[in-house]
Amino acid sequence: MRVDTFSKGWRCVGLFVALFAAMASSGQERGTVRGKVYSKVEVDHTGHNHAPGEGREEENWEALPGAYVVWKGTGEGTATDAHGFFKLTGVKGDTLVASFIGLKTAELPYIGQDFVEIPLGQGFQLNEALVESQGPSTSVSLLDPLVVQSLGRDELCRAACCNLSEAFETNAAVDASFTDAVTGTKQIRMLGLDGKYTQIMFDNMPGARGLNILQGMKFIPGEWVDQIHIGKGAGSVTLGHESMTGQINVALRNAEGPERLIVNGFLNRAGRYELNTVSRHDLSRKWKAALLTHGEWADRINDRNNDGFQDNALSKDIVLRTDLKYTGDRGMRGEYAVTAVTQEKSSGQLPLFDQGREGLWFADQSVNRVVASAKTGYVFPGDEGRSLGSQVSVGMHDQTLSFGPDRGYVADQFFARVNLLYQRPTSRGDDLVWGVNAKVDQYGETLERTAAFAAPDSLHTVGTGRIDRNEMTTGAFMEWNVKRERWDMVLGLRSDIHDTFGVFVSPRLNARWSMTDAMTLKLAAGRGWRTSVPFAEFAGVWASNRAWAFPDADAADGFRGLDPEESWNVGLNFLSKFTLGYRDASFSLDGYRVTFANRVFVDVDTPGLALVRQGYSQSESMQAEFWWDWSKRIDVTVAYRYVNAVSDYGDFVGYRQDPFVAQHRGFTTVAYGSKPDENGRQWRADVTFQVTGPQRLPWTYTNPEGYQRPEFAPTFMTGNVQVSRDFGEGQQIYVGVENVTDYRQVDPIIGVDHLAPDGPTPSTEPLFDASLVYAPIFGRNIYAGVRWAFDR
């Protein structure tokens, strides 16, 4: 919200304050959960008057004192008394975990019962509650007012998942696609909008943003990831103002993991090899450390569609991370990490690899990045729920990109962020959080271009030279988590001051209403804003000979005439958990509308030109998802998503559908797991299929006949299949096939397949374009790998 509408923002503040007061006066104490834990004992009837084998091992259950009962994922809980009873004040989740040394840990879904009974044994049902079951590999809480889907290690192991950008192949909420037909860079979309509008965090710290917005997820290997939490809606104000469609928080493996060493090796048909390790080290009673390493090599030349261009980029990546954990004696906690990245990628016309580059089109990329982060917290002794925390991150990012013999983009970014938080409970059991934060971004962008293609004189095309851009934002925020028996509400408000654009006020609301113990309706609404870095965010456009044009390419402030992007996100989510055929099942239905007053996007409907526009844009999405634990060994997920995303292309054109966004998408997964033996060995099989509906393609009808493409891409289906063998906890080998249907986009590059022998080359053809990609390029890809945990 800009400074010229600041008075409207304060009216919103007043409305939120009134809501705060109303909620505070109408609530009641959150419920108490009581229960009892049992253990199984065997009753031996030897010598009794039974037929041979009859009743010899009759099951009997007795109270278990000293068992631990906690809310899953929180560590908050208690121990059972001498009679096996326990009492938990306040509901902190939707799953109870009971454990005892020497017995098998059990999980009990909590759906509002006042009294629960949890037996620890080999798994059976008591009072219609399934105590021990594998459960879904993804979960959504009935009790959390935020709409967050959590993906555990089981879900991540259902596909190759070599890095974070490939971790959503089995998830219906997030799309992953290639930016172009040359570099192999992947991007994500949520709610029909680019991944730059999703706030991506690593361990609740800033992740992929700025110059790193596209490459950032590739620098996180899948084996480093412990969990992924996908949130739809604007989310929490405590994490910043840049969340516009949702938030993705990646919880990385750290020094508190159960394994001393994890080794993961991977290779595929395309000639890609990876080696990842995670090792844990106890330095002292208070300090623990983890070292995470990643190495990737891709050195095989592939041209399966015979267009004269490499299908996959040749690459060398090295990523290192060290993670330190401190646990003090008097409430002090600390997490400190340093991550370093170096990457080299090369792709383009095939002769360049063995005959030089003279006159050929190529794409080279070099990235060097270092980030340090520190999280320190203090919990007040004897004052449960009251704490202080700080989050600090600082880093630098350098990258050099070359496209063809005539164009280059060299950029660097220095960034720093400080976030201070204070949390305390209220007398009614609610939580209050408030804090301040500041962040700095310093960009330097240099365009190197020795041969420019013609563009209309009326457009502000970008020439050579360096532009520096410095930004500083300071802000304050407050969040109230109102907790009641049947409903919760998270009310948040933050105000930020940008040193160039002034004041922005961002109110946010997340609410939950439990219609029944197993049926929830959630509401999310909020405002977000961000500043754009178009050259980095639309990197796929570089895979062409298009000339860039901005509203004001010569602006002195480095923003080139672009204002910050601002959006409202409003959505509803319905979630129901039930039994079908005596097996667990769930159904969710949600709808979101994201509205921009001034979204930044690239208009590529004019051949040879990349026109950066800013204007009204809107995305409406609806998703239905059904999960069913069909049998003890098989679970099934079926989902459908509809998206209608449009943008304003100017006075003479009006609104058009956003390109490369499918309005209809279908999704299904089937997961099978055989019965584990006494050593935990079992077979697993996972199958995923997606049907992608038509997508609008950029206009090419004014091109010469051989350079034209259809108005819409055809409907197509892709699928992934993986079979794995578990040899024990954390020990697995796997083999799989990506794109098992072998669907490939026909003629993905314009300006190559129809060139005359004595005509222009891709490096001199103004209409050359490898950025119009809507489907896979490589086709069917076979892979294999091993994951092995030592000293678990």
mmCIF file with all atom_site columns, C-alpha atoms in Angstrom, residues 169 176 639 662 664-669 687-695 713-721 737-745 774-781:
data_model
loop_
_atom_site.group_PDB
_atom_site.id
_atom_site.type_symbol
_atom_site.label_atom_id
_atom_site.label_alt_id
_atom_site.label_comp_id
_atom_site.label_asym_id
_atom_site.label_entity_id
_atom_site.label_seq_id
_atom_site.pdbx_PDB_ins_code
_atom_site.Cartn_x
_atom_site.Cartn_y
_atom_site.Cartn_z
_atom_site.occupancy
_atom_site.B_iso_or_equiv
_atom_site.pdbx_formal_charge
_atom_site.auth_seq_id
_atom_site.auth_comp_id
_atom_site.auth_asym_id
_atom_site.auth_atom_id
_atom_site.pdbx_PDB_model_num
ATOM 1  C CA . GLU A 1 169 ? 6.700  -33.984 -8.877  1.00 0.00 ? 169 GLU A CA 1
ATOM 2  C CA . ALA A 1 176 ? 7.442  -27.277 -11.907 1.00 0.00 ? 176 ALA A CA 1
ATOM 3  C CA . ALA A 1 639 ? -6.443 -34.162 -7.589  1.00 0.00 ? 639 ALA A CA 1
ATOM 4  C CA . ALA A 1 662 ? -2.717 -24.578 -18.055 1.00 0.00 ? 662 ALA A CA 1
ATOM 5  C CA . HIS A 1 664 ? -6.928 -27.561 -16.300 1.00 0.00 ? 664 HIS A CA 1
ATOM 6  C CA . ARG A 1 665 ? -4.603 -30.057 -14.691 1.00 0.00 ? 665 ARG A CA 1
ATOM 7  C CA . GLY A 1 666 ? -5.290 -33.578 -13.407 1.00 0.00 ? 666 GLY A CA 1
ATOM 8  C CA . PHE A 1 667 ? -3.052 -35.473 -11.039 1.00 0.00 ? 667 PHE A CA 1
ATOM 9  C CA . THR A 1 668 ? -2.970 -38.956 -9.515  1.00 0.00 ? 668 THR A CA 1
ATOM 10 C CA . THR A 1 669 ? -0.475 -40.981 -7.482  1.00 0.00 ? 669 THR A CA 1
ATOM 11 C CA . VAL A 1 687 ? 3.434  -44.150 -9.743  1.00 0.00 ? 687 VAL A CA 1
ATOM 12 C CA . THR A 1 688 ? 2.500  -40.549 -10.572 1.00 0.00 ? 688 THR A CA 1
ATOM 13 C CA . PHE A 1 689 ? 0.642  -39.281 -13.640 1.00 0.00 ? 689 PHE A CA 1
ATOM 14 C CA . GLN A 1 690 ? -0.248 -35.712 -14.591 1.00 0.00 ? 690 GLN A CA 1
ATOM 15 C CA . VAL A 1 691 ? -2.505 -34.496 -17.381 1.00 0.00 ? 691 VAL A CA 1
ATOM 16 C CA . THR A 1 692 ? -1.767 -30.918 -18.445 1.00 0.00 ? 692 THR A CA 1
ATOM 17 C CA . GLY A 1 693 ? -4.479 -29.084 -20.354 1.00 0.00 ? 693 GLY A CA 1
ATOM 18 C CA . PRO A 1 694 ? -4.047 -26.502 -23.119 1.00 0.00 ? 694 PRO A CA 1
ATOM 19 C CA . GLN A 1 695 ? -1.773 -23.519 -22.451 1.00 0.00 ? 695 GLN A CA 1
ATOM 20 C CA . ALA A 1 713 ? -0.327 -26.043 -26.718 1.00 0.00 ? 713 ALA A CA 1
ATOM 21 C CA . PRO A 1 714 ? -1.987 -29.474 -26.915 1.00 0.00 ? 714 PRO A CA 1
ATOM 22 C CA . THR A 1 715 ? -3.113 -31.468 -23.884 1.00 0.00 ? 715 THR A CA 1
ATOM 23 C CA . PHE A 1 716 ? -0.467 -33.971 -22.837 1.00 0.00 ? 716 PHE A CA 1
ATOM 24 C CA . MET A 1 717 ? 0.232  -36.538 -20.112 1.00 0.00 ? 717 MET A CA 1
ATOM 25 C CA . THR A 1 718 ? 3.468  -37.298 -18.283 1.00 0.00 ? 718 THR A CA 1
ATOM 26 C CA . GLY A 1 719 ? 4.228  -39.844 -15.603 1.00 0.00 ? 719 GLY A CA 1
ATOM 27 C CA . ASN A 1 720 ? 6.933  -40.995 -13.201 1.00 0.00 ? 720 ASN A CA 1
ATOM 28 C CA . VAL A 1 721 ? 7.476  -44.536 -11.913 1.00 0.00 ? 721 VAL A CA 1
ATOM 29 C CA . VAL A 1 737 ? 11.705 -43.551 -14.949 1.00 0.00 ? 737 VAL A CA 1
ATOM 30 C CA . GLU A 1 738 ? 10.841 -39.877 -15.381 1.00 0.00 ? 738 GLU A CA 1
ATOM 31 C CA . ASN A 1 739 ? 8.421  -38.921 -18.160 1.00 0.00 ? 739 ASN A CA 1
ATOM 32 C CA . VAL A 1 740 ? 7.526  -42.574 -18.674 1.00 0.00 ? 740 VAL A CA 1
ATOM 33 C CA . THR A 1 741 ? 5.094  -41.584 -21.454 1.00 0.00 ? 741 THR A CA 1
ATOM 34 C CA . ASP A 1 742 ? 8.077  -40.121 -23.392 1.00 0.00 ? 742 ASP A CA 1
ATOM 35 C CA . TYR A 1 743 ? 6.089  -37.000 -24.285 1.00 0.00 ? 743 TYR A CA 1
ATOM 36 C CA . ARG A 1 744 ? 8.275  -34.300 -25.872 1.00 0.00 ? 744 ARG A CA 1
ATOM 37 C CA . GLN A 1 745 ? 7.546  -30.857 -27.242 1.00 0.00 ? 745 GLN A CA 1
ATOM 38 C CA . TYR A 1 774 ? 5.496  -25.740 -22.452 1.00 0.00 ? 774 TYR A CA 1
ATOM 39 C CA . ALA A 1 775 ? 6.457  -29.455 -22.128 1.00 0.00 ? 775 ALA A CA 1
ATOM 40 C CA . PRO A 1 776 ? 9.500  -31.704 -21.532 1.00 0.00 ? 776 PRO A CA 1
ATOM 41 C CA . ILE A 1 777 ? 12.349 -31.621 -24.062 1.00 0.00 ? 777 ILE A CA 1
ATOM 42 C CA . PHE A 1 778 ? 14.422 -34.672 -23.160 1.00 0.00 ? 778 PHE A CA 1
ATOM 43 C CA . GLY A 1 779 ? 11.727 -37.344 -23.018 1.00 0.00 ? 779 GLY A CA 1
ATOM 44 C CA . ARG A 1 780 ? 11.933 -40.606 -21.067 1.00 0.00 ? 780 ARG A CA 1
ATOM 45 C CA . ASN A 1 781 ? 14.759 -40.569 -18.538 1.00 0.00 ? 781 ASN A CA 1
#
